[in-house]
Structures are given as C-alpha cells and as structure tokens.
C-alpha cells in the first residue's frame, strides 16, 4: 500500500542506504529543533528597521516570511544537519496508475540519473558519451527544455575534461560530429520537426559545437617526461598481450603508431582475426571474405568492412542497471530500495541503446 504524505502530490518518504539496510531520512536533525523553535518565535514579533532617511514597519505576514527564510538559510548553512537524500535512480513506468500519474520520459531519466557526476568516473565516461551520441542521432527532439539544457551542460563538461585530461578525444569528436549533423538538419527543417526552444538558441548551440570541434582539432597532446620505465621497455610478449586486450580496431592502429615495434605487433594477422571473431559471428564474416595478394584473408580489412554492416560489441567499465522486480533504473554503486528477497538476481545491465529503448512508447 503506498504511503500518502501530508501533501497528496508528495512521493512519500525519502530513504538512505546504510550498512544496516534502508533507513528513512528526516529533513531536519534533532539538533535543529531548538533552533527552529527560536526562529518560530520571531514570526510573532514586529520588526522595525531604522534608517537615516526612512523608517519601515513590517506586518506579521512579512515577519513569517522572514522567519521561514531564516530557517531555510540556517538549515542550508548547518553542515551537521542531516539533509534529504538525493536519489540517483528512477522508476520506469510506462502507464498511468492510481499511485503514479503520467509517464517516465527520457528527459526526466536524463536529469535524475546524475550524468554530471558520472563523467568524472573513468569507468562510466565512455558509457555516458555513447548515450549522448545516441540521443544526438535520434532522440534530441524528445528532450524537454530542461533536459536539453542539462544535455549541453554535461556536454560542455565533457569537452572541458577532454581538453584538460586529453582522455579519448576521438570519441568526443565522433559525438560532436553526429550532433552537429543532426542540428544542421533540424535547423533547416524548422516547421517540419519539433524543436523545443527558440531557433536562435539552437543556432547559438550549433556555433558552440563548431567552436568545440575546432578546439579539439587543435588539441596538442602533452608529452610526458618520465625517466622511469616506459611502454617501449616492456618485453614483446607483454606488449602483445596488451594489444590483445583492445576491443577497438582504431585503438590498435593508434597504439601501433607509437613505435616501430608496436606497429609490427599491431599488423599481426592473428590479432585482427581474434578481433573479428570477438565482434562478429562466423556467418557474418564468411559473407565478406577479403583475400590478400598472397591468397590469405586480410583480417584487418575484414574488420573495418564488417563494421560498416554489423554493430560491434560494446564494453564499458560500469553501466546503468535495471531491476526487473522494482522496474527501477539506477547506478549499481548507489543502489535502490529493492524489496526483492535476493536483489542481485533481479539486476540487468543496460546498454546505451537499451536505455533509449526503455523510453520508446
């Protein structure tokens, strides 16, 4: 039976996860009760402020408003007080019920899951960027105005992070390219498609994207000065094992450009064969056999040819999870208030494409 609070529009109590289980989070700590009582007494007095030029007398309603504001400011500034727990999960419901009205939208989920903090985690960075890329390709017009603003704020943080840390700029370049192409089509087709917001705002956003692309194009990698052990000092079998851990062909090619030894290892036929077998089924690459001049199969060309026809497997350090028992979408580290006897059996990792599909009605 759902809990009904004092305000019928309220979702109920807020809960925080502890070592002993989920506990209800109170808005104010007991230490503030005495202070709040003192502030309540102020609302029944008359405040007179004297100035050199004029004199103002506030009535009781103004005093009550001032008292409430002081209580709020006192609560925010008190670091020892216990505040509301901000959930980083969202209930995915696709129909209206007596307990819940309306639908869960893509924009609502995008705002609630705190992607701003997720991009600071190297395990989730690629996942969030891929999700933003899928939204840019097909779901940009389905975002609300607030979600669009949040989308571009997160994108700004991603670009700044890449400029500072120089982490995976190729992935961000692909995202900006897809986003700029989508915006060009949408701006030209004003009236034919739904664009939330003024057209001038979207033109400014497009100009910002073009500026980001130029900044990434001019990005210069900082040369690391290190007198210790480097990648080139590792034995050949260790370098070979590193290359076999890569799941992206472009990463292998990029690493092969560092030294002649790495280039030799990156051109190994067996390496590219294993990569093709990992991403594609045997029936798929049997249809697109590309023989070399010596009559052998050119597995490197095969990989990039198959990539045009079939999707490759995606690997992420951390992903969003969906609880089949609670129908809740959440980050696994933050958890959610699950009522199942064994929550781990109900969890399902959610790929970026699956995330988009969850909100298609």
CSV table of C-alpha atoms in Angstrom, one decimal:
chain,number,residue,atom,x,y,z
A,1,UNK,CA,0.0,0.0,0.0
A,2,UNK,CA,1.6,3.3,-1.0
A,3,UNK,CA,2.4,5.9,1.6
A,4,UNK,CA,0.4,9.2,1.5
A,5,UNK,CA,2.1,12.2,2.9
A,6,UNK,CA,0.7,15.4,4.2
A,7,UNK,CA,0.9,16.7,0.6
A,8,UNK,CA,-1.0,14.4,-1.7
A,9,UNK,CA,1.4,15.2,-4.5
A,10,UNK,CA,4.4,14.1,-2.4
A,11,UNK,CA,6.1,10.8,-3.5
A,12,UNK,CA,6.4,9.9,0.2
A,13,UNK,CA,9.4,9.5,2.5
A,14,UNK,CA,13.0,9.6,1.3
A,15,UNK,CA,15.3,6.7,2.2
A,16,UNK,CA,19.0,6.4,2.5
A,17,UNK,CA,21.0,3.1,2.2
A,18,UNK,CA,23.2,2.2,5.3
A,19,UNK,CA,25.1,-0.8,6.4
A,20,UNK,CA,22.1,-2.0,8.4
A,21,UNK,CA,19.7,-1.5,5.5
A,22,UNK,CA,17.5,1.3,4.2
A,23,UNK,CA,16.5,3.9,6.7
A,24,UNK,CA,14.2,6.9,6.4
A,25,UNK,CA,15.9,10.2,6.0
A,26,UNK,CA,14.5,13.0,8.1
A,27,UNK,CA,14.6,16.6,6.7
A,28,UNK,CA,15.8,18.1,10.0
A,29,UNK,CA,18.1,16.7,12.6
A,30,UNK,CA,17.0,16.8,16.3
A,31,UNK,CA,19.8,19.3,17.0
A,32,UNK,CA,17.9,21.9,14.9
A,33,UNK,CA,14.6,21.6,16.8
A,34,UNK,CA,15.6,24.1,19.5
A,35,UNK,CA,16.9,26.5,16.9
A,36,UNK,CA,13.8,26.1,14.8
A,37,UNK,CA,11.6,26.9,17.9
A,38,UNK,CA,13.6,30.1,18.4
A,39,UNK,CA,13.1,31.1,14.8
A,40,UNK,CA,9.4,30.4,15.1
A,41,UNK,CA,9.1,32.8,17.9
A,42,UNK,CA,10.4,35.6,15.6
A,43,UNK,CA,7.3,35.3,13.4
A,44,UNK,CA,5.0,36.7,16.1
A,45,UNK,CA,7.0,39.9,16.7
A,46,UNK,CA,7.2,43.2,14.8
A,47,UNK,CA,10.5,44.1,13.2
A,48,UNK,CA,11.3,47.8,13.0
A,49,UNK,CA,14.3,48.8,10.9
A,50,UNK,CA,15.6,52.4,11.3
A,51,UNK,CA,17.4,54.2,8.6
A,52,UNK,CA,18.8,57.7,8.2
A,53,UNK,CA,16.2,58.6,5.6
A,54,UNK,CA,13.1,56.4,6.2
A,55,UNK,CA,11.6,54.0,8.7
A,56,UNK,CA,9.8,50.8,7.7
A,57,UNK,CA,7.4,48.7,9.8
A,58,UNK,CA,6.8,45.1,8.7
A,59,UNK,CA,3.5,43.4,9.4
A,60,UNK,CA,3.1,39.9,10.8
A,61,UNK,CA,2.9,38.3,7.3
A,62,UNK,CA,6.3,39.8,6.4
A,63,UNK,CA,7.7,38.5,9.7
A,64,UNK,CA,6.5,35.0,9.0
A,65,UNK,CA,8.1,35.1,5.5
A,66,UNK,CA,11.4,36.4,7.0
A,67,UNK,CA,11.3,33.6,9.7
A,68,UNK,CA,10.8,30.9,7.1
A,69,UNK,CA,13.7,32.3,5.0
A,70,UNK,CA,15.9,32.3,8.1
A,71,UNK,CA,15.0,28.7,8.9
A,72,UNK,CA,15.9,27.7,5.4
A,73,UNK,CA,19.2,29.5,5.4
A,74,UNK,CA,20.0,28.2,8.8
A,75,UNK,CA,19.3,24.6,7.6
A,76,UNK,CA,21.5,25.0,4.5
A,77,UNK,CA,24.5,26.5,6.3
A,78,UNK,CA,24.5,23.9,9.1
A,79,UNK,CA,26.8,21.2,8.0
A,80,UNK,CA,26.0,18.9,10.9
A,81,UNK,CA,22.3,18.7,9.9
A,82,UNK,CA,21.0,15.7,8.0
A,83,UNK,CA,19.6,16.7,4.7
A,84,UNK,CA,17.4,14.9,2.2
A,85,UNK,CA,19.0,12.0,0.3
A,86,UNK,CA,19.0,12.7,-3.4
A,87,UNK,CA,18.2,9.5,-5.2
A,88,UNK,CA,20.2,8.7,-8.3
A,89,UNK,CA,17.6,6.2,-9.6
A,90,UNK,CA,14.3,6.5,-11.4
A,91,UNK,CA,11.2,4.3,-11.5
A,92,UNK,CA,10.5,3.4,-15.2
A,93,UNK,CA,6.7,3.2,-15.6
A,94,UNK,CA,5.0,3.2,-19.0
A,95,UNK,CA,1.4,3.7,-17.9
A,96,UNK,CA,-0.6,5.8,-15.5
A,97,UNK,CA,-1.8,4.2,-12.3
A,98,UNK,CA,-3.7,5.4,-9.2
A,99,UNK,CA,-0.3,5.8,-7.4
A,100,UNK,CA,1.6,7.3,-10.2
A,101,UNK,CA,0.3,9.8,-12.8
A,102,UNK,CA,1.8,10.2,-16.2
A,103,UNK,CA,4.8,8.5,-17.9
A,104,UNK,CA,8.5,8.5,-17.3
A,105,UNK,CA,10.2,10.4,-20.1
A,106,UNK,CA,13.7,10.2,-21.5
A,107,UNK,CA,14.4,13.8,-20.4
A,108,UNK,CA,13.2,13.0,-16.8
A,109,UNK,CA,15.5,10.0,-16.6
A,110,UNK,CA,18.4,12.0,-18.1
A,111,UNK,CA,18.0,14.6,-15.4
A,112,UNK,CA,17.6,12.2,-12.5
A,113,UNK,CA,20.5,9.9,-13.1
A,114,UNK,CA,23.2,12.5,-12.4
A,115,UNK,CA,25.3,12.1,-15.5
A,116,UNK,CA,27.3,15.2,-14.5
A,117,UNK,CA,29.0,13.2,-11.7
A,118,UNK,CA,29.2,10.0,-13.9
A,119,UNK,CA,31.5,11.6,-16.4
A,120,UNK,CA,34.1,12.2,-13.6
A,121,UNK,CA,34.3,8.4,-13.2
A,122,UNK,CA,36.6,6.9,-15.8
A,123,UNK,CA,34.5,3.6,-15.7
A,124,UNK,CA,31.4,5.5,-16.7
A,125,UNK,CA,32.8,8.1,-19.0
A,126,UNK,CA,32.6,6.1,-22.3
A,127,UNK,CA,29.1,4.9,-21.4
A,128,UNK,CA,27.8,8.4,-20.9
A,129,UNK,CA,29.4,9.7,-24.1
A,130,UNK,CA,27.9,6.8,-26.1
A,131,UNK,CA,24.5,7.6,-24.6
A,132,UNK,CA,24.8,11.2,-25.5
A,133,UNK,CA,25.7,10.2,-29.0
A,134,UNK,CA,22.6,8.0,-29.4
A,135,UNK,CA,20.4,10.8,-28.1
A,136,UNK,CA,22.1,13.2,-30.6
A,137,UNK,CA,21.3,10.9,-33.5
A,138,UNK,CA,17.6,10.2,-32.9
A,139,UNK,CA,16.2,11.4,-29.6
A,140,UNK,CA,17.3,15.0,-29.4
A,141,UNK,CA,13.8,16.4,-30.2
A,142,UNK,CA,12.2,14.2,-27.5
A,143,UNK,CA,14.1,16.0,-24.7
A,144,UNK,CA,12.3,18.7,-22.7
A,145,UNK,CA,13.7,22.2,-22.4
A,146,UNK,CA,15.3,21.5,-19.0
A,147,UNK,CA,16.7,18.2,-20.3
A,148,UNK,CA,18.2,19.9,-23.3
A,149,UNK,CA,19.9,22.5,-21.1
A,150,UNK,CA,21.2,19.7,-18.9
A,151,UNK,CA,22.4,17.8,-22.0
A,152,UNK,CA,24.5,20.7,-23.3
A,153,UNK,CA,25.8,21.5,-19.8
A,154,UNK,CA,27.1,17.9,-19.5
A,155,UNK,CA,28.5,18.1,-23.0
A,156,UNK,CA,30.4,21.2,-22.0
A,157,UNK,CA,31.9,19.4,-19.0
A,158,UNK,CA,32.9,16.5,-21.2
A,159,UNK,CA,34.7,18.8,-23.7
A,160,UNK,CA,36.5,20.6,-20.9
A,161,UNK,CA,37.5,17.3,-19.3
A,162,UNK,CA,39.0,16.1,-22.6
A,163,UNK,CA,40.8,19.4,-23.1
A,164,UNK,CA,42.3,19.2,-19.6
A,165,UNK,CA,43.0,15.4,-19.3
A,166,UNK,CA,43.3,14.7,-23.1
A,167,UNK,CA,41.3,11.5,-22.5
A,168,UNK,CA,39.8,9.8,-25.6
A,169,UNK,CA,39.3,12.8,-27.8
A,170,UNK,CA,38.4,10.6,-30.8
A,171,UNK,CA,35.2,9.5,-29.0
A,172,UNK,CA,34.2,13.1,-28.4
A,173,UNK,CA,34.9,14.2,-31.9
A,174,UNK,CA,32.5,11.5,-33.2
A,175,UNK,CA,29.8,12.7,-30.8
A,176,UNK,CA,30.2,16.3,-31.8
A,177,UNK,CA,30.1,15.4,-35.5
A,178,UNK,CA,26.9,13.4,-35.1
A,179,UNK,CA,25.4,16.2,-33.0
A,180,UNK,CA,26.3,19.0,-35.5
A,181,UNK,CA,24.9,17.0,-38.4
A,182,UNK,CA,21.6,16.4,-36.6
A,183,UNK,CA,21.3,20.1,-35.6
A,184,UNK,CA,22.0,21.2,-39.2
A,185,UNK,CA,19.2,19.0,-40.4
A,186,UNK,CA,16.8,20.2,-37.7
A,187,UNK,CA,17.5,23.9,-38.1
A,188,UNK,CA,17.0,23.6,-41.9
A,189,UNK,CA,13.7,21.8,-41.4
A,190,UNK,CA,12.1,24.2,-38.9
A,191,UNK,CA,8.3,23.7,-39.1
A,192,UNK,CA,8.7,20.0,-40.2
A,193,UNK,CA,10.2,18.8,-36.9
A,194,UNK,CA,9.6,19.6,-33.3
A,195,UNK,CA,12.4,21.7,-31.8
A,196,UNK,CA,11.8,22.8,-28.2
A,197,UNK,CA,13.1,26.4,-27.8
A,198,UNK,CA,13.8,29.4,-29.9
A,199,UNK,CA,15.6,28.8,-33.2
A,200,UNK,CA,18.2,31.4,-32.2
A,201,UNK,CA,19.1,29.3,-29.2
A,202,UNK,CA,19.8,26.3,-31.4
A,203,UNK,CA,21.9,28.4,-33.8
A,204,UNK,CA,24.0,29.5,-30.8
A,205,UNK,CA,24.3,25.9,-29.7
A,206,UNK,CA,25.4,24.9,-33.1
A,207,UNK,CA,28.1,27.7,-33.2
A,208,UNK,CA,29.3,26.4,-29.8
A,209,UNK,CA,29.6,22.9,-31.1
A,210,UNK,CA,31.6,24.1,-34.1
A,211,UNK,CA,33.9,26.0,-31.7
A,212,UNK,CA,34.4,22.8,-29.6
A,213,UNK,CA,35.3,20.9,-32.8
A,214,UNK,CA,37.9,23.5,-33.7
A,215,UNK,CA,39.4,23.3,-30.2
A,216,UNK,CA,39.6,19.5,-30.3
A,217,UNK,CA,41.1,19.7,-33.8
A,218,UNK,CA,43.9,22.0,-32.4
A,219,UNK,CA,44.4,19.9,-29.3
A,220,UNK,CA,48.0,19.1,-28.7
A,221,UNK,CA,48.9,16.1,-26.6
A,222,UNK,CA,51.3,16.9,-23.7
A,223,UNK,CA,54.5,14.9,-23.9
A,224,UNK,CA,55.0,13.1,-20.7
A,225,UNK,CA,58.5,13.5,-19.3
A,226,UNK,CA,59.4,10.3,-17.4
A,227,UNK,CA,62.8,8.9,-16.7
A,228,UNK,CA,61.5,5.6,-15.4
A,229,UNK,CA,60.1,2.5,-17.2
A,230,UNK,CA,58.2,3.2,-20.4
A,231,UNK,CA,55.9,1.2,-22.6
A,232,UNK,CA,58.7,0.6,-25.1
A,233,UNK,CA,60.8,-1.0,-22.3
A,234,UNK,CA,58.3,-3.9,-21.8
A,235,UNK,CA,59.1,-7.3,-23.3
A,236,UNK,CA,57.5,-8.2,-26.6
A,237,UNK,CA,55.1,-10.8,-25.2
A,238,UNK,CA,53.8,-8.2,-22.7
A,239,UNK,CA,53.2,-5.7,-25.4
A,240,UNK,CA,51.5,-8.3,-27.5
A,241,UNK,CA,49.2,-9.2,-24.5
A,242,UNK,CA,48.3,-5.5,-24.2
A,243,UNK,CA,47.3,-5.3,-27.8
A,244,UNK,CA,45.1,-8.4,-27.4
A,245,UNK,CA,43.2,-6.7,-24.7
A,246,UNK,CA,41.9,-4.0,-27.0
A,247,UNK,CA,38.4,-4.3,-28.4
A,248,UNK,CA,38.5,-1.3,-30.8
A,249,UNK,CA,40.5,-1.6,-34.0
A,250,UNK,CA,41.2,2.2,-34.1
A,251,UNK,CA,42.9,1.9,-30.7
A,252,UNK,CA,45.2,-0.8,-32.0
A,253,UNK,CA,46.1,1.3,-35.0
A,254,UNK,CA,46.7,4.4,-32.8
A,255,UNK,CA,49.0,2.4,-30.5
A,256,UNK,CA,50.8,1.0,-33.4
A,257,UNK,CA,51.9,4.5,-34.4
A,258,UNK,CA,53.9,5.0,-31.2
A,259,UNK,CA,57.0,2.9,-32.1
A,260,UNK,CA,58.1,0.6,-34.9
A,261,UNK,CA,57.9,-2.4,-32.6
A,262,UNK,CA,54.3,-1.7,-31.7
A,263,UNK,CA,53.5,-1.2,-35.4
A,264,UNK,CA,54.9,-4.6,-36.2
A,265,UNK,CA,52.8,-6.2,-33.4
A,266,UNK,CA,49.6,-4.3,-34.5
A,267,UNK,CA,49.8,-5.7,-38.0
A,268,UNK,CA,49.7,-9.3,-36.8
A,269,UNK,CA,47.0,-11.3,-38.8
A,270,UNK,CA,46.2,-13.4,-35.8
A,271,UNK,CA,45.4,-10.3,-33.7
A,272,UNK,CA,42.9,-9.0,-36.2
A,273,UNK,CA,41.4,-12.5,-36.7
A,274,UNK,CA,40.7,-12.7,-33.0
A,275,UNK,CA,39.2,-9.2,-33.1
A,276,UNK,CA,36.8,-10.2,-35.9
A,277,UNK,CA,35.8,-13.4,-34.1
A,278,UNK,CA,35.1,-11.5,-31.0
A,279,UNK,CA,32.8,-8.9,-32.6
A,280,UNK,CA,31.2,-10.8,-35.4
A,281,UNK,CA,29.6,-14.2,-36.0
A,282,UNK,CA,31.2,-16.7,-38.3
A,283,UNK,CA,28.3,-16.4,-40.8
A,284,UNK,CA,28.8,-12.7,-41.0
A,285,UNK,CA,32.5,-12.6,-41.9
A,286,UNK,CA,32.2,-15.6,-44.2
A,287,UNK,CA,30.0,-13.4,-46.5
A,288,UNK,CA,32.6,-10.7,-46.8
A,289,UNK,CA,35.9,-12.6,-47.2
A,290,UNK,CA,38.7,-10.2,-48.4
A,291,UNK,CA,41.8,-12.1,-49.6
A,292,UNK,CA,45.2,-10.5,-49.7
A,293,UNK,CA,47.7,-10.6,-52.5
A,294,UNK,CA,49.2,-13.8,-51.1
A,295,UNK,CA,45.9,-15.5,-51.0
A,296,UNK,CA,45.4,-15.2,-47.3
A,297,UNK,CA,42.5,-13.5,-45.7
A,298,UNK,CA,43.1,-9.8,-44.8
A,299,UNK,CA,41.6,-9.8,-41.4
A,300,UNK,CA,42.4,-6.1,-40.8
A,301,UNK,CA,40.4,-5.0,-43.8
A,302,UNK,CA,37.7,-7.6,-42.9
A,303,UNK,CA,37.2,-5.9,-39.5
A,304,UNK,CA,36.6,-2.4,-40.9
A,305,UNK,CA,34.4,-3.8,-43.7
A,306,UNK,CA,32.2,-5.8,-41.3
A,307,UNK,CA,32.0,-2.7,-39.1
A,308,UNK,CA,30.0,-1.0,-41.8
A,309,UNK,CA,27.4,-3.7,-42.0
A,310,UNK,CA,27.1,-5.0,-38.4
A,311,UNK,CA,27.3,-3.5,-34.9
A,312,UNK,CA,30.3,-4.3,-32.8
A,313,UNK,CA,30.2,-5.4,-29.2
A,314,UNK,CA,30.4,-2.7,-26.7
A,315,UNK,CA,32.5,-2.8,-23.5
A,316,UNK,CA,32.1,-0.5,-20.5
A,317,UNK,CA,33.7,-0.3,-17.1
A,318,UNK,CA,30.3,0.4,-15.5
A,319,UNK,CA,26.8,0.7,-16.8
A,320,UNK,CA,23.3,1.5,-15.6
A,321,UNK,CA,21.3,-1.4,-14.2
A,322,UNK,CA,17.6,-2.2,-14.4
A,323,UNK,CA,15.8,-4.0,-11.6
A,324,UNK,CA,13.1,-6.3,-13.1
A,325,UNK,CA,11.4,-6.6,-9.7
A,326,UNK,CA,11.1,-2.9,-8.9
A,327,UNK,CA,11.3,-1.5,-12.5
A,328,UNK,CA,13.9,0.9,-11.3
A,329,UNK,CA,16.9,2.2,-13.4
A,330,UNK,CA,20.0,3.1,-11.3
A,331,UNK,CA,23.7,3.1,-11.0
A,332,UNK,CA,24.8,-0.1,-9.3
A,333,UNK,CA,27.1,1.7,-6.8
A,334,UNK,CA,24.3,3.9,-5.5
A,335,UNK,CA,21.7,1.1,-5.2
A,336,UNK,CA,18.0,1.4,-4.9
A,337,UNK,CA,15.3,0.5,-2.3
A,338,UNK,CA,14.7,-3.0,-3.6
A,339,UNK,CA,12.0,-5.2,-1.9
A,340,UNK,CA,13.1,-8.5,-3.5
A,341,UNK,CA,14.5,-11.3,-1.3
A,342,UNK,CA,17.6,-11.6,-3.4
A,343,UNK,CA,18.1,-8.3,-5.3
A,344,UNK,CA,21.1,-9.5,-7.3
A,345,UNK,CA,19.0,-12.0,-9.2
A,346,UNK,CA,16.8,-9.2,-10.5
A,347,UNK,CA,19.5,-6.9,-11.9
A,348,UNK,CA,20.1,-6.5,-15.6
A,349,UNK,CA,22.8,-4.3,-17.1
A,350,UNK,CA,21.5,-1.7,-19.5
A,351,UNK,CA,23.4,-0.8,-22.6
A,352,UNK,CA,23.1,2.8,-24.1
A,353,UNK,CA,20.8,1.6,-26.8
A,354,UNK,CA,18.7,-0.3,-24.3
A,355,UNK,CA,18.4,2.9,-22.2
A,356,UNK,CA,16.9,4.7,-25.3
A,357,UNK,CA,14.6,1.8,-26.0
A,358,UNK,CA,13.2,1.8,-22.4
A,359,UNK,CA,11.6,5.2,-23.1
A,360,UNK,CA,10.1,4.5,-26.5
A,361,UNK,CA,6.3,4.1,-26.2
